[in-house]
């Protein structure tokens, strides 16, 4: 095994088809061309931003008369004539609802010549920007884009999000804007500023329909003062179980930890989908270990955790499965305690649980498995542990889950059978359980070690052994019989 240095390799965001931006248009010139109902809706939308809107509608001014008289939003100027190139001068953006291809090309060319970003309604190939489907809780605004491919789909997603965001959140968003100067005036360190907004968010999400008051601000600042009094400049550490790989198997507490992290130290077993749920600004560092391959020393990981937390950071140590099951969490907890750094643990769904669920089976069974045991097939020196209770391994009424079993399974088989294990006991070897690339092989324990070559060469193998997994072996045999028929 060779040493490996921590790596800052994980992208903090997947590729984007477009970059979502929120433009401040209050008092700025915006040009809209068209006389359709679609143009009217765009005019209402643009006026709501407070823009100085100029509509060129050539004989369709009656359609926009009510909007021009409205006192809501910015001023609207309706011009009953065709647009001209000079109309685009100093515009922030330009929008047109045009059908004729020559008219579209002319407008787009004029806008770009003037250096004005342009949008043509329902013609994404001519657009510099797109309008998303909006959830309006202003100043809280959510926009959904399908990059012009499926507006109806975007609207359906908007409707779903509408049901998840209570209307009263707009009042809390406004309160955040009103109270921010008071928070900034305290000149707090970053960790305490974040603490205030975490308190604020917790209160807003707990009582979203209530209109916040100055009493709420006073209560939050009082809580912050108590936190500030006990703040010693040190950060905190959260050990988080990432589960077996499927992001939907994360706990809510795990997601909250990821979204409040400053730095995430993660293992090779953590899937990209899990990392995608983390706070965007959080730094990600790979500190993984690989069996018989390059690995970051555990002592180096412990030191990195303590060092980063000592700088006042919230460090999330993200481990595949459950951090307390063969994840060396105990050593990291001890290191934090020795340094006086608070540490919390967020359990995760273990690889064993995920594998059994993926098989559609239970780890225990009233008739076949009244005991469940987890063992590692990989000791400190990379060999089969020599202190396993082999009589327990041979128990016909137990389900045994062997972690990191790829290299040592032949030796495990020999010693377990010698201790009395029935060679025909069902066993399943799994790789990447619960993930799209999951692979499995089912056989008897006598046959399974020779079948491991059917799995991809990279990645840790988990073996589930016992009569509770008999249905998986039966299903595999039936599939093989059908293939041969």
mmCIF file of N, CA and C in Angstrom, residues 347-451:
data_model
loop_
_atom_site.group_PDB
_atom_site.id
_atom_site.type_symbol
_atom_site.label_atom_id
_atom_site.label_comp_id
_atom_site.label_asym_id
_atom_site.label_seq_id
_atom_site.Cartn_x
_atom_site.Cartn_y
_atom_site.Cartn_z
ATOM 1 N N UNK A 347 -25.498 9.145 11.892
ATOM 2 C CA UNK A 347 -25.424 7.787 11.341
ATOM 3 C C UNK A 347 -25.981 7.727 9.933
ATOM 4 N N UNK A 348 -25.551 6.707 9.206
ATOM 5 C CA UNK A 348 -26.037 6.507 7.845
ATOM 6 C C UNK A 348 -26.499 5.075 7.646
ATOM 7 N N UNK A 349 -27.206 4.845 6.567
ATOM 8 C CA UNK A 349 -27.597 3.488 6.205
ATOM 9 C C UNK A 349 -26.334 2.731 5.811
ATOM 10 N N UNK A 350 -26.104 1.599 6.454
ATOM 11 C CA UNK A 350 -24.876 0.854 6.214
ATOM 12 C C UNK A 350 -24.900 0.184 4.846
ATOM 13 N N UNK A 351 -23.713 -0.173 4.374
ATOM 14 C CA UNK A 351 -23.609 -0.905 3.113
ATOM 15 C C UNK A 351 -24.383 -2.219 3.192
ATOM 16 N N UNK A 352 -24.358 -2.858 4.359
ATOM 17 C CA UNK A 352 -25.083 -4.121 4.524
ATOM 18 C C UNK A 352 -26.578 -3.922 4.362
ATOM 19 N N UNK A 353 -27.108 -2.875 4.983
ATOM 20 C CA UNK A 353 -28.540 -2.605 4.859
ATOM 21 C C UNK A 353 -28.910 -2.265 3.419
ATOM 22 N N UNK A 354 -28.081 -1.438 2.777
ATOM 23 C CA UNK A 354 -28.356 -1.076 1.395
ATOM 24 C C UNK A 354 -28.317 -2.273 0.469
ATOM 25 N N UNK A 355 -27.349 -3.170 0.677
ATOM 26 C CA UNK A 355 -27.229 -4.360 -0.175
ATOM 27 C C UNK A 355 -28.437 -5.272 -0.014
ATOM 28 N N UNK A 356 -28.842 -5.502 1.235
ATOM 29 C CA UNK A 356 -30.000 -6.369 1.463
ATOM 30 C C UNK A 356 -31.255 -5.764 0.851
ATOM 31 N N UNK A 357 -31.428 -4.450 1.010
ATOM 32 C CA UNK A 357 -32.595 -3.790 0.425
ATOM 33 C C UNK A 357 -32.588 -3.895 -1.089
ATOM 34 N N UNK A 358 -31.395 -3.752 -1.694
ATOM 35 C CA UNK A 358 -31.284 -3.873 -3.142
ATOM 36 C C UNK A 358 -31.652 -5.277 -3.617
ATOM 37 N N UNK A 359 -31.346 -6.282 -2.795
ATOM 38 C CA UNK A 359 -31.722 -7.667 -3.110
ATOM 39 C C UNK A 359 -33.196 -7.934 -2.850
ATOM 40 N N UNK A 360 -33.851 -7.016 -2.148
ATOM 41 C CA UNK A 360 -35.241 -7.242 -1.768
ATOM 42 C C UNK A 360 -35.373 -8.253 -0.641
ATOM 43 N N UNK A 361 -34.350 -8.346 0.204
ATOM 44 C CA UNK A 361 -34.319 -9.340 1.274
ATOM 45 C C UNK A 361 -34.055 -8.668 2.618
ATOM 46 N N UNK A 362 -34.379 -9.394 3.684
ATOM 47 C CA UNK A 362 -34.107 -8.933 5.035
ATOM 48 C C UNK A 362 -32.808 -9.539 5.531
ATOM 49 N N UNK A 363 -32.061 -8.778 6.315
ATOM 50 C CA UNK A 363 -30.829 -9.308 6.898
ATOM 51 C C UNK A 363 -31.105 -10.387 7.937
ATOM 52 N N UNK A 364 -32.247 -10.303 8.568
ATOM 53 C CA UNK A 364 -32.640 -11.325 9.541
ATOM 54 C C UNK A 364 -33.937 -11.974 9.078
ATOM 55 N N UNK A 365 -34.192 -13.177 9.610
ATOM 56 C CA UNK A 365 -35.389 -13.917 9.215
ATOM 57 C C UNK A 365 -35.764 -14.838 10.370
ATOM 58 N N UNK A 366 -37.021 -14.860 10.724
ATOM 59 C CA UNK A 366 -37.443 -15.640 11.888
ATOM 60 C C UNK A 366 -37.086 -17.115 11.746
ATOM 61 N N UNK A 367 -37.132 -17.631 10.527
ATOM 62 C CA UNK A 367 -36.863 -19.053 10.318
ATOM 63 C C UNK A 367 -35.394 -19.358 10.018
ATOM 64 N N UNK A 368 -34.664 -18.384 9.484
ATOM 65 C CA UNK A 368 -33.329 -18.682 8.968
ATOM 66 C C UNK A 368 -32.192 -17.908 9.632
ATOM 67 N N UNK A 369 -32.486 -16.763 10.213
ATOM 68 C CA UNK A 369 -31.383 -15.931 10.722
ATOM 69 C C UNK A 369 -31.842 -15.158 11.953
ATOM 70 N N UNK A 370 -31.500 -15.696 13.117
ATOM 71 C CA UNK A 370 -31.882 -15.045 14.368
ATOM 72 C C UNK A 370 -30.735 -14.211 14.941
ATOM 73 N N UNK A 371 -29.651 -14.146 14.219
ATOM 74 C CA UNK A 371 -28.501 -13.367 14.659
ATOM 75 C C UNK A 371 -27.851 -12.732 13.443
ATOM 76 N N UNK A 372 -27.359 -11.516 13.638
ATOM 77 C CA UNK A 372 -26.725 -10.765 12.557
ATOM 78 C C UNK A 372 -25.328 -10.353 13.012
ATOM 79 N N UNK A 373 -24.319 -10.618 12.186
ATOM 80 C CA UNK A 373 -22.955 -10.260 12.556
ATOM 81 C C UNK A 373 -22.232 -9.613 11.378
ATOM 82 N N UNK A 374 -21.552 -8.507 11.665
ATOM 83 C CA UNK A 374 -20.735 -7.801 10.684
ATOM 84 C C UNK A 374 -19.274 -8.065 11.022
ATOM 85 N N UNK A 375 -18.495 -8.466 10.036
ATOM 86 C CA UNK A 375 -17.059 -8.677 10.249
ATOM 87 C C UNK A 375 -16.297 -8.058 9.082
ATOM 88 N N UNK A 376 -15.055 -7.748 9.312
ATOM 89 C CA UNK A 376 -14.201 -7.254 8.238
ATOM 90 C C UNK A 376 -13.317 -8.389 7.737
ATOM 91 N N UNK A 377 -13.149 -8.453 6.437
ATOM 92 C CA UNK A 377 -12.259 -9.449 5.855
ATOM 93 C C UNK A 377 -10.866 -8.912 5.624
ATOM 94 N N UNK A 378 -10.584 -7.735 6.196
ATOM 95 C CA UNK A 378 -9.345 -7.030 5.859
ATOM 96 C C UNK A 378 -8.774 -6.449 7.140
ATOM 97 N N UNK A 379 -7.726 -7.034 7.676
ATOM 98 C CA UNK A 379 -7.126 -6.552 8.914
ATOM 99 C C UNK A 379 -6.172 -5.398 8.648
ATOM 100 N N UNK A 380 -5.530 -4.910 9.707
ATOM 101 C CA UNK A 380 -4.602 -3.789 9.590
ATOM 102 C C UNK A 380 -3.477 -4.067 8.584
ATOM 103 N N UNK A 381 -3.030 -5.333 8.521
ATOM 104 C CA UNK A 381 -1.933 -5.680 7.605
ATOM 105 C C UNK A 381 -2.414 -6.190 6.251
ATOM 106 N N UNK A 382 -3.737 -6.082 6.004
ATOM 107 C CA UNK A 382 -4.280 -6.486 4.713
ATOM 108 C C UNK A 382 -4.616 -7.957 4.605
ATOM 109 N N UNK A 383 -4.403 -8.709 5.677
ATOM 110 C CA UNK A 383 -4.694 -10.142 5.668
ATOM 111 C C UNK A 383 -6.042 -10.411 6.324
ATOM 112 N N UNK A 384 -6.505 -11.654 6.223
ATOM 113 C CA UNK A 384 -7.712 -12.078 6.919
ATOM 114 C C UNK A 384 -7.476 -11.966 8.423
ATOM 115 N N UNK A 385 -8.353 -11.296 9.165
ATOM 116 C CA UNK A 385 -8.141 -11.185 10.616
ATOM 117 C C UNK A 385 -8.007 -12.565 11.252
ATOM 118 N N UNK A 386 -7.049 -12.704 12.174
ATOM 119 C CA UNK A 386 -6.805 -14.011 12.778
ATOM 120 C C UNK A 386 -7.559 -14.204 14.085
ATOM 121 N N UNK A 387 -8.361 -13.192 14.474
ATOM 122 C CA UNK A 387 -9.067 -13.304 15.746
ATOM 123 C C UNK A 387 -10.579 -13.424 15.568
ATOM 124 N N UNK A 388 -11.038 -13.790 14.371
ATOM 125 C CA UNK A 388 -12.465 -13.997 14.170
ATOM 126 C C UNK A 388 -12.930 -15.240 14.931
ATOM 127 N N UNK A 389 -14.162 -15.200 15.407
ATOM 128 C CA UNK A 389 -14.761 -16.343 16.086
ATOM 129 C C UNK A 389 -15.317 -17.271 15.007
ATOM 130 N N UNK A 390 -14.557 -18.301 14.673
ATOM 131 C CA UNK A 390 -14.937 -19.137 13.535
ATOM 132 C C UNK A 390 -16.149 -20.011 13.828
ATOM 133 N N UNK A 391 -16.392 -20.324 15.065
ATOM 134 C CA UNK A 391 -17.635 -21.043 15.387
ATOM 135 C C UNK A 391 -18.845 -20.152 15.130
ATOM 136 N N UNK A 392 -18.716 -18.852 15.421
ATOM 137 C CA UNK A 392 -19.794 -17.911 15.112
ATOM 138 C C UNK A 392 -19.973 -17.767 13.607
ATOM 139 N N UNK A 393 -18.849 -17.760 12.869
ATOM 140 C CA UNK A 393 -18.937 -17.648 11.414
ATOM 141 C C UNK A 393 -19.653 -18.862 10.806
ATOM 142 N N UNK A 394 -19.592 -20.005 11.475
ATOM 143 C CA UNK A 394 -20.195 -21.233 10.955
ATOM 144 C C UNK A 394 -21.624 -21.435 11.427
ATOM 145 N N UNK A 395 -22.145 -20.495 12.224
ATOM 146 C CA UNK A 395 -23.486 -20.639 12.786
ATOM 147 C C UNK A 395 -24.532 -20.650 11.667
ATOM 148 N N UNK A 396 -25.311 -21.738 11.495
ATOM 149 C CA UNK A 396 -26.301 -21.793 10.416
ATOM 150 C C UNK A 396 -27.492 -20.876 10.654
ATOM 151 N N UNK A 397 -27.661 -20.367 11.876
ATOM 152 C CA UNK A 397 -28.790 -19.492 12.189
ATOM 153 C C UNK A 397 -28.381 -18.020 12.184
ATOM 154 N N UNK A 398 -27.253 -17.694 11.574
ATOM 155 C CA UNK A 398 -26.767 -16.314 11.542
ATOM 156 C C UNK A 398 -26.694 -15.801 10.113
ATOM 157 N N UNK A 399 -26.897 -14.498 9.979
ATOM 158 C CA UNK A 399 -26.539 -13.793 8.744
ATOM 159 C C UNK A 399 -25.216 -13.106 8.999
ATOM 160 N N UNK A 400 -24.254 -13.357 8.135
ATOM 161 C CA UNK A 400 -22.930 -12.777 8.292
ATOM 162 C C UNK A 400 -22.660 -11.852 7.107
ATOM 163 N N UNK A 401 -22.240 -10.641 7.413
ATOM 164 C CA UNK A 401 -21.869 -9.687 6.367
ATOM 165 C C UNK A 401 -20.369 -9.437 6.481
ATOM 166 N N UNK A 402 -19.667 -9.696 5.390
ATOM 167 C CA UNK A 402 -18.208 -9.576 5.384
ATOM 168 C C UNK A 402 -17.837 -8.347 4.549
ATOM 169 N N UNK A 403 -17.272 -7.353 5.206
ATOM 170 C CA UNK A 403 -16.821 -6.137 4.533
ATOM 171 C C UNK A 403 -15.411 -6.352 3.977
ATOM 172 N N UNK A 404 -15.126 -5.701 2.854
ATOM 173 C CA UNK A 404 -13.776 -5.724 2.247
ATOM 174 C C UNK A 404 -13.289 -7.163 2.072
ATOM 175 N N UNK A 405 -14.107 -7.950 1.377
ATOM 176 C CA UNK A 405 -13.884 -9.399 1.330
ATOM 177 C C UNK A 405 -13.183 -9.884 0.070
ATOM 178 N N UNK A 406 -12.879 -9.003 -0.869
ATOM 179 C CA UNK A 406 -12.422 -9.468 -2.181
ATOM 180 C C UNK A 406 -11.183 -10.368 -2.088
ATOM 181 N N UNK A 407 -10.135 -9.907 -1.433
ATOM 182 C CA UNK A 407 -8.860 -10.632 -1.462
ATOM 183 C C UNK A 407 -8.815 -11.803 -0.494
ATOM 184 N N UNK A 408 -9.597 -11.749 0.580
ATOM 185 C CA UNK A 408 -9.448 -12.753 1.647
ATOM 186 C C UNK A 408 -10.584 -13.763 1.703
ATOM 187 N N UNK A 409 -11.529 -13.680 0.751
ATOM 188 C CA UNK A 409 -12.665 -14.601 0.813
ATOM 189 C C UNK A 409 -12.251 -16.068 0.703
ATOM 190 N N UNK A 410 -11.280 -16.445 -0.135
ATOM 191 C CA UNK A 410 -10.891 -17.865 -0.165
ATOM 192 C C UNK A 410 -10.471 -18.385 1.216
ATOM 193 N N UNK A 411 -9.670 -17.598 1.919
ATOM 194 C CA UNK A 411 -9.247 -18.023 3.247
ATOM 195 C C UNK A 411 -10.404 -18.066 4.229
ATOM 196 N N UNK A 412 -11.313 -17.113 4.113
ATOM 197 C CA UNK A 412 -12.494 -17.116 4.979
ATOM 198 C C UNK A 412 -13.299 -18.386 4.759
ATOM 199 N N UNK A 413 -13.519 -18.719 3.481
ATOM 200 C CA UNK A 413 -14.296 -19.931 3.159
ATOM 201 C C UNK A 413 -13.664 -21.161 3.812
ATOM 202 N N UNK A 414 -12.353 -21.320 3.657
ATOM 203 C CA UNK A 414 -11.702 -22.529 4.150
ATOM 204 C C UNK A 414 -11.835 -22.642 5.667
ATOM 205 N N UNK A 415 -11.616 -21.554 6.372
ATOM 206 C CA UNK A 415 -11.640 -21.620 7.832
ATOM 207 C C UNK A 415 -13.070 -21.754 8.361
ATOM 208 N N UNK A 416 -14.046 -21.103 7.693
ATOM 209 C CA UNK A 416 -15.432 -21.218 8.148
ATOM 210 C C UNK A 416 -15.959 -22.637 7.921
ATOM 211 N N UNK A 417 -15.646 -23.220 6.761
ATOM 212 C CA UNK A 417 -16.084 -24.592 6.484
ATOM 213 C C UNK A 417 -15.404 -25.561 7.457
ATOM 214 N N UNK A 418 -14.145 -25.330 7.750
ATOM 215 C CA UNK A 418 -13.444 -26.181 8.717
ATOM 216 C C UNK A 418 -14.069 -26.106 10.098
ATOM 217 N N UNK A 419 -14.695 -24.946 10.405
ATOM 218 C CA UNK A 419 -15.339 -24.774 11.707
ATOM 219 C C UNK A 419 -16.761 -25.324 11.717
ATOM 220 N N UNK A 420 -17.249 -25.820 10.557
ATOM 221 C CA UNK A 420 -18.565 -26.431 10.525
ATOM 222 C C UNK A 420 -19.578 -25.775 9.614
ATOM 223 N N UNK A 421 -19.213 -24.721 8.899
ATOM 224 C CA UNK A 421 -20.154 -24.073 7.997
ATOM 225 C C UNK A 421 -20.492 -24.997 6.830
ATOM 226 N N UNK A 422 -21.772 -25.130 6.519
ATOM 227 C CA UNK A 422 -22.214 -25.944 5.389
ATOM 228 C C UNK A 422 -21.689 -25.321 4.093
ATOM 229 N N UNK A 423 -20.944 -26.056 3.273
ATOM 230 C CA UNK A 423 -20.416 -25.493 2.020
ATOM 231 C C UNK A 423 -21.504 -25.010 1.067
ATOM 232 N N UNK A 424 -22.742 -25.501 1.247
ATOM 233 C CA UNK A 424 -23.838 -25.099 0.359
ATOM 234 C C UNK A 424 -24.577 -23.862 0.864
ATOM 235 N N UNK A 425 -24.059 -23.210 1.899
ATOM 236 C CA UNK A 425 -24.702 -21.997 2.424
ATOM 237 C C UNK A 425 -24.736 -20.917 1.350
ATOM 238 N N UNK A 426 -25.922 -20.302 1.119
ATOM 239 C CA UNK A 426 -26.009 -19.246 0.100
ATOM 240 C C UNK A 426 -25.141 -18.044 0.457
ATOM 241 N N UNK A 427 -24.597 -17.418 -0.567
ATOM 242 C CA UNK A 427 -23.772 -16.214 -0.375
ATOM 243 C C UNK A 427 -23.925 -15.317 -1.598
ATOM 244 N N UNK A 428 -23.870 -14.018 -1.364
ATOM 245 C CA UNK A 428 -23.966 -13.036 -2.446
ATOM 246 C C UNK A 428 -22.825 -12.047 -2.297
ATOM 247 N N UNK A 429 -22.058 -11.847 -3.342
ATOM 248 C CA UNK A 429 -21.017 -10.808 -3.368
ATOM 249 C C UNK A 429 -21.558 -9.622 -4.159
ATOM 250 N N UNK A 430 -21.418 -8.424 -3.582
ATOM 251 C CA UNK A 430 -21.982 -7.229 -4.226
ATOM 252 C C UNK A 430 -20.953 -6.119 -4.301
ATOM 253 N N UNK A 431 -21.046 -5.372 -5.371
ATOM 254 C CA UNK A 431 -20.195 -4.210 -5.603
ATOM 255 C C UNK A 431 -21.111 -3.037 -5.946
ATOM 256 N N UNK A 432 -20.899 -1.894 -5.297
ATOM 257 C CA UNK A 432 -21.676 -0.670 -5.577
ATOM 258 C C UNK A 432 -23.173 -0.877 -5.354
ATOM 259 N N UNK A 433 -23.528 -1.526 -4.267
ATOM 260 C CA UNK A 433 -24.944 -1.774 -3.970
ATOM 261 C C UNK A 433 -25.711 -0.454 -3.880
ATOM 262 N N UNK A 434 -26.912 -0.445 -4.427
ATOM 263 C CA UNK A 434 -27.886 0.665 -4.495
ATOM 264 C C UNK A 434 -27.544 1.685 -5.572
ATOM 265 N N UNK A 435 -26.412 1.541 -6.247
ATOM 266 C CA UNK A 435 -26.028 2.515 -7.263
ATOM 267 C C UNK A 435 -26.418 2.001 -8.652
ATOM 268 N N UNK A 436 -26.466 2.892 -9.629
ATOM 269 C CA UNK A 436 -26.818 2.444 -10.985
ATOM 270 C C UNK A 436 -25.887 1.379 -11.543
ATOM 271 N N UNK A 437 -24.616 1.384 -11.125
ATOM 272 C CA UNK A 437 -23.643 0.414 -11.639
ATOM 273 C C UNK A 437 -23.476 -0.795 -10.714
ATOM 274 N N UNK A 438 -24.475 -1.072 -9.889
ATOM 275 C CA UNK A 438 -24.399 -2.214 -8.969
ATOM 276 C C UNK A 438 -24.158 -3.520 -9.727
ATOM 277 N N UNK A 439 -23.276 -4.346 -9.156
ATOM 278 C CA UNK A 439 -23.020 -5.674 -9.702
ATOM 279 C C UNK A 439 -23.114 -6.680 -8.557
ATOM 280 N N UNK A 440 -23.551 -7.906 -8.903
ATOM 281 C CA UNK A 440 -23.673 -8.939 -7.869
ATOM 282 C C UNK A 440 -23.424 -10.312 -8.465
ATOM 283 N N UNK A 441 -22.965 -11.214 -7.611
ATOM 284 C CA UNK A 441 -22.808 -12.618 -7.966
ATOM 285 C C UNK A 441 -23.357 -13.438 -6.809
ATOM 286 N N UNK A 442 -24.249 -14.375 -7.096
ATOM 287 C CA UNK A 442 -24.808 -15.250 -6.062
ATOM 288 C C UNK A 442 -24.347 -16.678 -6.318
ATOM 289 N N UNK A 443 -23.925 -17.359 -5.248
ATOM 290 C CA UNK A 443 -23.447 -18.735 -5.358
ATOM 291 C C UNK A 443 -23.451 -19.334 -3.954
ATOM 292 N N UNK A 444 -23.027 -20.582 -3.841
ATOM 293 C CA UNK A 444 -22.775 -21.124 -2.513
ATOM 294 C C UNK A 444 -21.436 -20.600 -2.026
ATOM 295 N N UNK A 445 -21.213 -20.632 -0.719
ATOM 296 C CA UNK A 445 -19.945 -20.137 -0.199
ATOM 297 C C UNK A 445 -18.781 -20.976 -0.734
ATOM 298 N N UNK A 446 -19.040 -22.256 -1.049
ATOM 299 C CA UNK A 446 -17.978 -23.092 -1.605
ATOM 300 C C UNK A 446 -17.533 -22.592 -2.973
ATOM 301 N N UNK A 447 -18.459 -22.017 -3.735
ATOM 302 C CA UNK A 447 -18.177 -21.602 -5.111
ATOM 303 C C UNK A 447 -17.835 -20.123 -5.242
ATOM 304 N N UNK A 448 -18.285 -19.311 -4.298
ATOM 305 C CA UNK A 448 -18.244 -17.855 -4.492
ATOM 306 C C UNK A 448 -16.838 -17.282 -4.703
ATOM 307 N N UNK A 449 -15.809 -17.694 -3.968
ATOM 308 C CA UNK A 449 -14.496 -17.068 -4.187
ATOM 309 C C UNK A 449 -14.020 -17.146 -5.638
ATOM 310 N N UNK A 450 -14.290 -18.260 -6.308
ATOM 311 C CA UNK A 450 -13.870 -18.403 -7.698
ATOM 312 C C UNK A 450 -14.745 -17.582 -8.652
ATOM 313 N N UNK A 451 -15.892 -17.118 -8.161
ATOM 314 C CA UNK A 451 -16.796 -16.335 -9.021
ATOM 315 C C UNK A 451 -16.555 -14.825 -8.892
#
